[in-house]
Amino acid sequence: MNDATPVLECRNLSISYYVRAGEIPAVVDFNLRLMPGEAHGIVGESGCGKSTVALAVMNYMGKNGGIVGGEILFEGRDMRTMSNEELRQIRGSKISMVYQEPMASLNPAMRIGEQLAEVPLYHEEETSKEAAFDRAEQMLAKVRLPDPLRIMNAYPHQISGGQQQRVVIAMALLANPRLLLLDEPTTALDVTVEAGIVELIKDISSEFGTSMIYISHNLGLILETCDRLTVMYSGEAVENGSISDVFNNMRHPYTRGLFSSIPLPSADKNARPLLPIRGQLPLPHDRPTGCYFGPRCDYFEAGRCDRGLIPMEDTGAGERHAVRCVRFKEIDWSVPLPRPETGPPVEAGDIVLNVQQLQKHYEIETGGLFLSGEKKTVKANEALDFRAREAETVAIVGESGCGKSTFAKVLMGLESATNGEVTLDNVELGQLAVQKRDEDTISRLQMVFQNPFDTLNPSHSVGGQIGRVIRKFGVETDKEKIDQRVNELLDIVKLPRDFAKRRPRQLSGGQKQRVGIARAFAGDPKVVIADEPVSALDVSVQAAVTGLLMDIQRENRTTLLFISHDLSVVRYLADRIVVMYLGRIMEKGTTDEIFAPPYHPYTEALLSAVPIADTSVSKRKVVLTGELPSPADPPSGCVFCTRCPYAMPGVCDVDPPPVREFAPRHNIACHLEPEKLMAMEPVITIEEEQAA
């Protein structure tokens, strides 16, 4: 095959699934051309058909799915004409796939080395077992895993999520494939691990010349990893082109809607709030005539946009930049979209929540399954100290295992504090288990959980679950008044009132999260803990939910504790930020103070790891090396010293760091001299002309 032949080409591809109700068209008229060494991103909301395209390339659509039109050409050959044996030989050798959840790709009963060695042993007849294991170990080193021999001898559950994902990438690369499919490979990972994986993927592409299709809902990641981009909506491509063309000269209203939903550095929750896309993604069997995006589009024109199949049309303004819109030449793309009125910033009130020197320790045994061994203390929270005021949003950020959720459990009464105090108004909560709290205390402290699917009772109606909270906390006792209050709450979270009669299974993920928010606010709480409330949602739904939280906070003057690893959302939503690492507070201050020098070195690394979907933004790279230490065996001195690029041997690894105050309530725990911290360069730089 010469370099002029595409590695993969999809021509007018249509894919359907067959269910009892009949044929469900999943993908319609999809075209893509991937050249050798090229990386192509596919983005869009959940249910738009991104993963279906990848599964069709792998021919993994199951018994009820199939290609009903068009072609998939791999290295010039139509894959539909290949035998099952040919397809088996291609999968894993010439075409490899990295899935979203690494544990689903690894056999828990086999050692890592055995699973990796299977790839060359199966696909290469003359490879010996010894050579296969040697190559597996070398590949683990290439994906930058520490101590490859130890990883080879480990079982999947004995390594971290980030290490598991690197193992899966190593497995996909072992046969030196021509095409690598990556389906949301970093969604479940921390931003620092994600940054390492992104760098790894870029290095792989240049070293091996591998062509890649990168499927993601994260436009920032696509900007950092891909050459070209396809935007999909409801099963069809609506825009494709080079990264610069699509990011800087987008020509489809849906693409513009996606970018307006993303919390870029230029967004401001008061002056420039996010603009969510109205309405819902249509179901595959209930798509409108003409433009599928028509019912949600601000530029819809009856008689033109709702007639027949709308073809892709070249914009004439870029290299292979095409768009599926009949009005793209008529729209003035330089006119910004109208932003909703939000009013002036909310003024914070008195202190509502006061956390002083909070500690939460666990005793664990380090012996085997049946034998007791040495006891160790896990310091999940150590000397936490911060305050939250009325109508203020305080974000708690950090990697998995830093103690964010443990603190939330102590606050909710699911765990008792080891030492220190947590005071809500005048009530001490640290030693007050939830069973011992009175209804007034419970009602004043509520929680919005990360996964709305697990927190709603599938057997009860939406109205019944919200009404139970109103009745339980004595907000209303009369049935008619309870029903009225349920309707008012549904209005507040912008859901139709007839949803009160629906069961959770009849709602989308974003709608379920809105119900969870309505239920949390049903008892008129003073403080709401939001634990990753938008991480599982599409960007358009995410924008609507963050706007909803702000509206309710503005109206009720509720204090919001926002737990998240997504610093883009945190920058947009929070007034103050607490940065945690291994159970300790590394830095705390206002949002503006956290996002500008001086930084704690860990804050600097977190900011550098955030993917930003804006070509006018440049970042200084600070990729952390090493793994997060075990909370059961933290480093001596500063807990961050083993990964810190500024660590000073004999100082940072010996003594706990001093806490320095750089402004009122802006504290950094670090051994570096204040002058050195003040001299740090900004991590994120915005080019003023493009930003404006």
PDB file of N, CA, C and O in Angstrom, residues 605-669:
ATOM      1  N   ALA A 605       0.677  21.718  38.099  1.00  0.00           N
ATOM      2  CA  ALA A 605       0.543  20.498  37.293  1.00  0.00           C
ATOM      3  C   ALA A 605      -0.910  20.237  36.926  1.00  0.00           C
ATOM      4  O   ALA A 605      -1.211  19.819  35.799  1.00  0.00           O
ATOM      5  N   LEU A 606      -1.830  20.475  37.870  1.00  0.00           N
ATOM      6  CA  LEU A 606      -3.259  20.284  37.582  1.00  0.00           C
ATOM      7  C   LEU A 606      -3.713  21.216  36.463  1.00  0.00           C
ATOM      8  O   LEU A 606      -4.431  20.810  35.543  1.00  0.00           O
ATOM      9  N   LEU A 607      -3.320  22.486  36.545  1.00  0.00           N
ATOM     10  CA  LEU A 607      -3.734  23.460  35.530  1.00  0.00           C
ATOM     11  C   LEU A 607      -3.168  23.090  34.164  1.00  0.00           C
ATOM     12  O   LEU A 607      -3.846  23.215  33.140  1.00  0.00           O
ATOM     13  N   SER A 608      -1.930  22.623  34.140  1.00  0.00           N
ATOM     14  CA  SER A 608      -1.303  22.237  32.878  1.00  0.00           C
ATOM     15  C   SER A 608      -1.979  21.023  32.251  1.00  0.00           C
ATOM     16  O   SER A 608      -1.952  20.853  31.038  1.00  0.00           O
ATOM     17  N   ALA A 609      -2.587  20.190  33.083  1.00  0.00           N
ATOM     18  CA  ALA A 609      -3.191  18.947  32.594  1.00  0.00           C
ATOM     19  C   ALA A 609      -4.577  19.163  31.992  1.00  0.00           C
ATOM     20  O   ALA A 609      -5.087  18.280  31.302  1.00  0.00           O
ATOM     21  N   VAL A 610      -5.196  20.319  32.230  1.00  0.00           N
ATOM     22  CA  VAL A 610      -6.571  20.534  31.765  1.00  0.00           C
ATOM     23  C   VAL A 610      -6.583  20.766  30.257  1.00  0.00           C
ATOM     24  O   VAL A 610      -5.964  21.712  29.771  1.00  0.00           O
ATOM     25  N   PRO A 611      -7.281  19.920  29.479  1.00  0.00           N
ATOM     26  CA  PRO A 611      -7.393  20.167  28.038  1.00  0.00           C
ATOM     27  C   PRO A 611      -8.373  21.310  27.776  1.00  0.00           C
ATOM     28  O   PRO A 611      -9.469  21.333  28.324  1.00  0.00           O
ATOM     29  N   ILE A 612      -7.970  22.278  26.965  1.00  0.00           N
ATOM     30  CA  ILE A 612      -8.792  23.466  26.699  1.00  0.00           C
ATOM     31  C   ILE A 612      -9.112  23.537  25.211  1.00  0.00           C
ATOM     32  O   ILE A 612      -8.215  23.543  24.364  1.00  0.00           O
ATOM     33  N   ALA A 613     -10.397  23.593  24.887  1.00  0.00           N
ATOM     34  CA  ALA A 613     -10.854  23.572  23.489  1.00  0.00           C
ATOM     35  C   ALA A 613     -10.857  24.973  22.897  1.00  0.00           C
ATOM     36  O   ALA A 613     -11.898  25.499  22.492  1.00  0.00           O
ATOM     37  N   ASP A 614      -9.685  25.593  22.844  1.00  0.00           N
ATOM     38  CA  ASP A 614      -9.593  26.965  22.347  1.00  0.00           C
ATOM     39  C   ASP A 614      -8.204  27.156  21.743  1.00  0.00           C
ATOM     40  O   ASP A 614      -7.191  27.027  22.430  1.00  0.00           O
ATOM     41  N   THR A 615      -8.159  27.453  20.443  1.00  0.00           N
ATOM     42  CA  THR A 615      -6.879  27.606  19.763  1.00  0.00           C
ATOM     43  C   THR A 615      -6.159  28.888  20.171  1.00  0.00           C
ATOM     44  O   THR A 615      -4.977  29.053  19.866  1.00  0.00           O
ATOM     45  N   SER A 616      -6.864  29.829  20.843  1.00  0.00           N
ATOM     46  CA  SER A 616      -6.220  31.066  21.287  1.00  0.00           C
ATOM     47  C   SER A 616      -5.513  30.895  22.622  1.00  0.00           C
ATOM     48  O   SER A 616      -4.877  31.820  23.115  1.00  0.00           O
ATOM     49  N   VAL A 617      -5.622  29.701  23.204  1.00  0.00           N
ATOM     50  CA  VAL A 617      -5.015  29.424  24.512  1.00  0.00           C
ATOM     51  C   VAL A 617      -3.761  28.575  24.324  1.00  0.00           C
ATOM     52  O   VAL A 617      -3.790  27.558  23.624  1.00  0.00           O
ATOM     53  N   SER A 618      -2.682  29.004  24.937  1.00  0.00           N
ATOM     54  CA  SER A 618      -1.465  28.183  24.943  1.00  0.00           C
ATOM     55  C   SER A 618      -1.156  27.801  26.385  1.00  0.00           C
ATOM     56  O   SER A 618      -1.450  28.554  27.316  1.00  0.00           O
ATOM     57  N   LYS A 619      -0.558  26.616  26.561  1.00  0.00           N
ATOM     58  CA  LYS A 619      -0.279  26.096  27.903  1.00  0.00           C
ATOM     59  C   LYS A 619       1.193  25.738  28.041  1.00  0.00           C
ATOM     60  O   LYS A 619       1.825  25.291  27.086  1.00  0.00           O
ATOM     61  N   ARG A 620       1.686  25.957  29.232  1.00  0.00           N
ATOM     62  CA  ARG A 620       3.032  25.491  29.575  1.00  0.00           C
ATOM     63  C   ARG A 620       2.898  24.079  30.114  1.00  0.00           C
ATOM     64  O   ARG A 620       2.111  23.831  31.019  1.00  0.00           O
ATOM     65  N   LYS A 621       3.642  23.121  29.546  1.00  0.00           N
ATOM     66  CA  LYS A 621       3.464  21.713  29.909  1.00  0.00           C
ATOM     67  C   LYS A 621       4.187  21.370  31.205  1.00  0.00           C
ATOM     68  O   LYS A 621       5.365  21.676  31.363  1.00  0.00           O
ATOM     69  N   VAL A 622       3.439  20.750  32.112  1.00  0.00           N
ATOM     70  CA  VAL A 622       4.020  20.225  33.349  1.00  0.00           C
ATOM     71  C   VAL A 622       3.398  18.842  33.543  1.00  0.00           C
ATOM     72  O   VAL A 622       2.342  18.708  34.150  1.00  0.00           O
ATOM     73  N   VAL A 623       4.013  17.816  32.968  1.00  0.00           N
ATOM     74  CA  VAL A 623       3.478  16.457  33.072  1.00  0.00           C
ATOM     75  C   VAL A 623       4.096  15.771  34.282  1.00  0.00           C
ATOM     76  O   VAL A 623       5.315  15.633  34.371  1.00  0.00           O
ATOM     77  N   LEU A 624       3.254  15.356  35.232  1.00  0.00           N
ATOM     78  CA  LEU A 624       3.746  14.691  36.438  1.00  0.00           C
ATOM     79  C   LEU A 624       4.259  13.296  36.110  1.00  0.00           C
ATOM     80  O   LEU A 624       3.650  12.566  35.322  1.00  0.00           O
ATOM     81  N   THR A 625       5.345  12.908  36.723  1.00  0.00           N
ATOM     82  CA  THR A 625       5.862  11.547  36.589  1.00  0.00           C
ATOM     83  C   THR A 625       5.528  10.776  37.857  1.00  0.00           C
ATOM     84  O   THR A 625       5.251  11.357  38.908  1.00  0.00           O
ATOM     85  N   GLY A 626       5.585   9.457  37.754  1.00  0.00           N
ATOM     86  CA  GLY A 626       5.320   8.621  38.926  1.00  0.00           C
ATOM     87  C   GLY A 626       3.840   8.483  39.225  1.00  0.00           C
ATOM     88  O   GLY A 626       2.992   9.114  38.609  1.00  0.00           O
ATOM     89  N   GLU A 627       3.542   7.626  40.177  1.00  0.00           N
ATOM     90  CA  GLU A 627       2.177   7.348  40.574  1.00  0.00           C
ATOM     91  C   GLU A 627       1.849   8.008  41.904  1.00  0.00           C
ATOM     92  O   GLU A 627       2.747   8.321  42.699  1.00  0.00           O
ATOM     93  N   LEU A 628       0.569   8.211  42.144  1.00  0.00           N
ATOM     94  CA  LEU A 628       0.118   8.738  43.426  1.00  0.00           C
ATOM     95  C   LEU A 628       0.510   7.751  44.522  1.00  0.00           C
ATOM     96  O   LEU A 628       0.177   6.573  44.442  1.00  0.00           O
ATOM     97  N   PRO A 629       1.245   8.176  45.567  1.00  0.00           N
ATOM     98  CA  PRO A 629       1.629   7.240  46.633  1.00  0.00           C
ATOM     99  C   PRO A 629       0.410   6.685  47.363  1.00  0.00           C
ATOM    100  O   PRO A 629      -0.673   7.278  47.348  1.00  0.00           O
ATOM    101  N   SER A 630       0.600   5.563  48.021  1.00  0.00           N
ATOM    102  CA  SER A 630      -0.485   4.966  48.795  1.00  0.00           C
ATOM    103  C   SER A 630      -0.754   5.808  50.042  1.00  0.00           C
ATOM    104  O   SER A 630       0.188   6.187  50.747  1.00  0.00           O
ATOM    105  N   PRO A 631      -2.034   6.100  50.350  1.00  0.00           N
ATOM    106  CA  PRO A 631      -2.343   6.825  51.591  1.00  0.00           C
ATOM    107  C   PRO A 631      -1.884   6.069  52.837  1.00  0.00           C
ATOM    108  O   PRO A 631      -1.683   6.673  53.892  1.00  0.00           O
ATOM    109  N   ALA A 632      -1.700   4.739  52.721  1.00  0.00           N
ATOM    110  CA  ALA A 632      -1.235   3.945  53.855  1.00  0.00           C
ATOM    111  C   ALA A 632       0.271   4.086  54.072  1.00  0.00           C
ATOM    112  O   ALA A 632       0.779   3.740  55.135  1.00  0.00           O
ATOM    113  N   ASP A 633       0.967   4.593  53.067  1.00  0.00           N
ATOM    114  CA  ASP A 633       2.421   4.741  53.184  1.00  0.00           C
ATOM    115  C   ASP A 633       2.855   6.044  52.506  1.00  0.00           C
ATOM    116  O   ASP A 633       3.580   6.028  51.501  1.00  0.00           O
ATOM    117  N   PRO A 634       2.415   7.197  53.024  1.00  0.00           N
ATOM    118  CA  PRO A 634       2.732   8.467  52.378  1.00  0.00           C
ATOM    119  C   PRO A 634       4.200   8.827  52.545  1.00  0.00           C
ATOM    120  O   PRO A 634       4.857   8.389  53.489  1.00  0.00           O
ATOM    121  N   PRO A 635       4.753   9.621  51.636  1.00  0.00           N
ATOM    122  CA  PRO A 635       6.155  10.054  51.773  1.00  0.00           C
ATOM    123  C   PRO A 635       6.325  10.916  53.023  1.00  0.00           C
ATOM    124  O   PRO A 635       5.392  11.584  53.473  1.00  0.00           O
ATOM    125  N   SER A 636       7.529  10.909  53.570  1.00  0.00           N
ATOM    126  CA  SER A 636       7.810  11.785  54.707  1.00  0.00           C
ATOM    127  C   SER A 636       8.028  13.205  54.186  1.00  0.00           C
ATOM    128  O   SER A 636       8.278  13.420  53.001  1.00  0.00           O
ATOM    129  N   GLY A 637       7.939  14.166  55.086  1.00  0.00           N
ATOM    130  CA  GLY A 637       8.076  15.556  54.673  1.00  0.00           C
ATOM    131  C   GLY A 637       6.838  16.013  53.935  1.00  0.00           C
ATOM    132  O   GLY A 637       5.711  15.802  54.375  1.00  0.00           O
ATOM    133  N   CYS A 638       7.019  16.630  52.780  1.00  0.00           N
ATOM    134  CA  CYS A 638       5.895  17.029  51.930  1.00  0.00           C
ATOM    135  C   CYS A 638       5.394  15.808  51.175  1.00  0.00           C
ATOM    136  O   CYS A 638       6.179  15.119  50.516  1.00  0.00           O
ATOM    137  N   VAL A 639       4.097  15.523  51.239  1.00  0.00           N
ATOM    138  CA  VAL A 639       3.555  14.313  50.599  1.00  0.00           C
ATOM    139  C   VAL A 639       3.671  14.365  49.086  1.00  0.00           C
ATOM    140  O   VAL A 639       3.602  13.329  48.408  1.00  0.00           O
ATOM    141  N   PHE A 640       3.879  15.562  48.520  1.00  0.00           N
ATOM    142  CA  PHE A 640       3.975  15.700  47.059  1.00  0.00           C
ATOM    143  C   PHE A 640       5.420  15.593  46.567  1.00  0.00           C
ATOM    144  O   PHE A 640       5.664  15.612  45.361  1.00  0.00           O
ATOM    145  N   CYS A 641       6.388  15.443  47.473  1.00  0.00           N
ATOM    146  CA  CYS A 641       7.798  15.541  47.092  1.00  0.00           C
ATOM    147  C   CYS A 641       8.240  14.482  46.086  1.00  0.00           C
ATOM    148  O   CYS A 641       9.153  14.720  45.295  1.00  0.00           O
ATOM    149  N   THR A 642       7.604  13.306  46.067  1.00  0.00           N
ATOM    150  CA  THR A 642       8.037  12.234  45.157  1.00  0.00           C
ATOM    151  C   THR A 642       7.685  12.524  43.698  1.00  0.00           C
ATOM    152  O   THR A 642       8.223  11.903  42.792  1.00  0.00           O
ATOM    153  N   ARG A 643       6.776  13.472  43.464  1.00  0.00           N
ATOM    154  CA  ARG A 643       6.366  13.789  42.088  1.00  0.00           C
ATOM    155  C   ARG A 643       6.646  15.249  41.723  1.00  0.00           C
ATOM    156  O   ARG A 643       6.336  15.668  40.603  1.00  0.00           O
ATOM    157  N   CYS A 644       7.171  16.011  42.653  1.00  0.00           N
ATOM    158  CA  CYS A 644       7.329  17.455  42.452  1.00  0.00           C
ATOM    159  C   CYS A 644       8.563  17.766  41.605  1.00  0.00           C
ATOM    160  O   CYS A 644       9.672  17.324  41.936  1.00  0.00           O
ATOM    161  N   PRO A 645       8.426  18.529  40.519  1.00  0.00           N
ATOM    162  CA  PRO A 645       9.604  18.876  39.698  1.00  0.00           C
ATOM    163  C   PRO A 645      10.557  19.844  40.393  1.00  0.00           C
ATOM    164  O   PRO A 645      11.687  20.025  39.944  1.00  0.00           O
ATOM    165  N   TYR A 646      10.117  20.474  41.487  1.00  0.00           N
ATOM    166  CA  TYR A 646      10.960  21.435  42.209  1.00  0.00           C
ATOM    167  C   TYR A 646      11.495  20.861  43.527  1.00  0.00           C
ATOM    168  O   TYR A 646      12.051  21.606  44.340  1.00  0.00           O
ATOM    169  N   ALA A 647      11.313  19.560  43.771  1.00  0.00           N
ATOM    170  CA  ALA A 647      11.667  18.976  45.071  1.00  0.00           C
ATOM    171  C   ALA A 647      13.146  19.190  45.407  1.00  0.00           C
ATOM    172  O   ALA A 647      14.029  19.017  44.555  1.00  0.00           O
ATOM    173  N   MET A 648      13.389  19.558  46.661  1.00  0.00           N
ATOM    174  CA  MET A 648      14.757  19.782  47.151  1.00  0.00           C
ATOM    175  C   MET A 648      15.126  18.653  48.109  1.00  0.00           C
ATOM    176  O   MET A 648      14.586  18.589  49.225  1.00  0.00           O
ATOM    177  N   PRO A 649      16.004  17.716  47.695  1.00  0.00           N
ATOM    178  CA  PRO A 649      16.395  16.607  48.581  1.00  0.00           C
ATOM    179  C   PRO A 649      16.979  17.132  49.885  1.00  0.00           C
ATOM    180  O   PRO A 649      17.730  18.116  49.901  1.00  0.00           O
ATOM    181  N   GLY A 650      16.621  16.459  50.977  1.00  0.00           N
ATOM    182  CA  GLY A 650      17.100  16.874  52.284  1.00  0.00           C
ATOM    183  C   GLY A 650      16.237  17.926  52.938  1.00  0.00           C
ATOM    184  O   GLY A 650      16.415  18.240  54.115  1.00  0.00           O
ATOM    185  N   VAL A 651      15.286  18.482  52.174  1.00  0.00           N
ATOM    186  CA  VAL A 651      14.359  19.475  52.728  1.00  0.00           C
ATOM    187  C   VAL A 651      12.929  18.994  52.554  1.00  0.00           C
ATOM    188  O   VAL A 651      12.218  18.720  53.522  1.00  0.00           O
ATOM    189  N   CYS A 652      12.511  18.863  51.288  1.00  0.00           N
ATOM    190  CA  CYS A 652      11.114  18.501  51.004  1.00  0.00           C
ATOM    191  C   CYS A 652      10.767  17.091  51.485  1.00  0.00           C
ATOM    192  O   CYS A 652       9.621  16.814  51.820  1.00  0.00           O
ATOM    193  N   ASP A 653      11.751  16.189  51.481  1.00  0.00           N
ATOM    194  CA  ASP A 653      11.488  14.805  51.876  1.00  0.00           C
ATOM    195  C   ASP A 653      11.772  14.564  53.362  1.00  0.00           C
ATOM    196  O   ASP A 653      11.770  13.423  53.817  1.00  0.00           O
ATOM    197  N   VAL A 654      11.992  15.641  54.122  1.00  0.00           N
ATOM    198  CA  VAL A 654      12.299  15.503  55.550  1.00  0.00           C
ATOM    199  C   VAL A 654      11.266  16.217  56.419  1.00  0.00           C
ATOM    200  O   VAL A 654      10.691  15.627  57.336  1.00  0.00           O
ATOM    201  N   ASP A 655      11.012  17.483  56.101  1.00  0.00           N
ATOM    202  CA  ASP A 655      10.147  18.300  56.961  1.00  0.00           C
ATOM    203  C   ASP A 655       8.812  18.598  56.287  1.00  0.00           C
ATOM    204  O   ASP A 655       8.771  18.832  55.067  1.00  0.00           O
ATOM    205  N   PRO A 656       7.725  18.631  57.067  1.00  0.00           N
ATOM    206  CA  PRO A 656       6.435  19.078  56.519  1.00  0.00           C
ATOM    207  C   PRO A 656       6.566  20.521  56.024  1.00  0.00           C
ATOM    208  O   PRO A 656       7.295  21.320  56.620  1.00  0.00           O
ATOM    209  N   PRO A 657       5.888  20.879  54.924  1.00  0.00           N
ATOM    210  CA  PRO A 657       6.065  22.221  54.359  1.00  0.00           C
ATOM    211  C   PRO A 657       5.383  23.295  55.202  1.00  0.00           C
ATOM    212  O   PRO A 657       4.336  23.047  55.811  1.00  0.00           O
ATOM    213  N   PRO A 658       5.961  24.492  55.247  1.00  0.00           N
ATOM    214  CA  PRO A 658       5.290  25.599  55.935  1.00  0.00           C
ATOM    215  C   PRO A 658       4.122  26.106  55.093  1.00  0.00           C
ATOM    216  O   PRO A 658       4.135  26.003  53.863  1.00  0.00           O
ATOM    217  N   VAL A 659       3.116  26.657  55.748  1.00  0.00           N
ATOM    218  CA  VAL A 659       1.966  27.240  55.054  1.00  0.00           C
ATOM    219  C   VAL A 659       2.188  28.745  54.965  1.00  0.00           C
ATOM    220  O   VAL A 659       2.256  29.431  55.984  1.00  0.00           O
ATOM    221  N   ARG A 660       2.337  29.245  53.737  1.00  0.00           N
ATOM    222  CA  ARG A 660       2.614  30.666  53.528  1.00  0.00           C
ATOM    223  C   ARG A 660       1.355  31.369  53.024  1.00  0.00           C
ATOM    224  O   ARG A 660       0.646  30.843  52.161  1.00  0.00           O
ATOM    225  N   GLU A 661       1.094  32.567  53.508  1.00  0.00           N
ATOM    226  CA  GLU A 661      -0.073  33.354  53.088  1.00  0.00           C
ATOM    227  C   GLU A 661       0.380  34.419  52.094  1.00  0.00           C
ATOM    228  O   GLU A 661       1.199  35.276  52.412  1.00  0.00           O
ATOM    229  N   PHE A 662      -0.162  34.351  50.869  1.00  0.00           N
ATOM    230  CA  PHE A 662       0.211  35.298  49.814  1.00  0.00           C
ATOM    231  C   PHE A 662      -0.815  36.416  49.652  1.00  0.00           C
ATOM    232  O   PHE A 662      -0.552  37.421  48.994  1.00  0.00           O
ATOM    233  N   ALA A 663      -1.998  36.212  50.190  1.00  0.00           N
ATOM    234  CA  ALA A 663      -3.067  37.214  50.205  1.00  0.00           C
ATOM    235  C   ALA A 663      -4.026  36.745  51.290  1.00  0.00           C
ATOM    236  O   ALA A 663      -3.933  35.594  51.746  1.00  0.00           O
ATOM    237  N   PRO A 664      -4.941  37.593  51.742  1.00  0.00           N
ATOM    238  CA  PRO A 664      -5.901  37.134  52.751  1.00  0.00           C
ATOM    239  C   PRO A 664      -6.630  35.876  52.290  1.00  0.00           C
ATOM    240  O   PRO A 664      -7.243  35.860  51.231  1.00  0.00           O
ATOM    241  N   ARG A 665      -6.485  34.791  53.049  1.00  0.00           N
ATOM    242  CA  ARG A 665      -7.121  33.490  52.784  1.00  0.00           C
ATOM    243  C   ARG A 665      -6.578  32.803  51.529  1.00  0.00           C
ATOM    244  O   ARG A 665      -7.179  31.861  51.023  1.00  0.00           O
ATOM    245  N   HIS A 666      -5.428  33.259  50.990  1.00  0.00           N
ATOM    246  CA  HIS A 666      -4.754  32.541  49.904  1.00  0.00           C
ATOM    247  C   HIS A 666      -3.468  31.946  50.461  1.00  0.00           C
ATOM    248  O   HIS A 666      -2.472  32.644  50.651  1.00  0.00           O
ATOM    249  N   ASN A 667      -3.514  30.636  50.749  1.00  0.00           N
ATOM    250  CA  ASN A 667      -2.400  29.942  51.408  1.00  0.00           C
ATOM    251  C   ASN A 667      -1.816  28.866  50.506  1.00  0.00           C
ATOM    252  O   ASN A 667      -2.553  28.165  49.797  1.00  0.00           O
ATOM    253  N   ILE A 668      -0.501  28.715  50.553  1.00  0.00           N
ATOM    254  CA  ILE A 668       0.210  27.672  49.814  1.00  0.00           C
ATOM    255  C   ILE A 668       1.140  26.945  50.782  1.00  0.00           C
ATOM    256  O   ILE A 668       1.928  27.585  51.484  1.00  0.00           O
ATOM    257  N   ALA A 669       1.032  25.603  50.824  1.00  0.00           N
ATOM    258  CA  ALA A 669       1.891  24.792  51.694  1.00  0.00           C
ATOM    259  C   ALA A 669       3.067  24.278  50.873  1.00  0.00           C
ATOM    260  O   ALA A 669       2.944  23.294  50.142  1.00  0.00           O
TER     261      ALA A 669
END
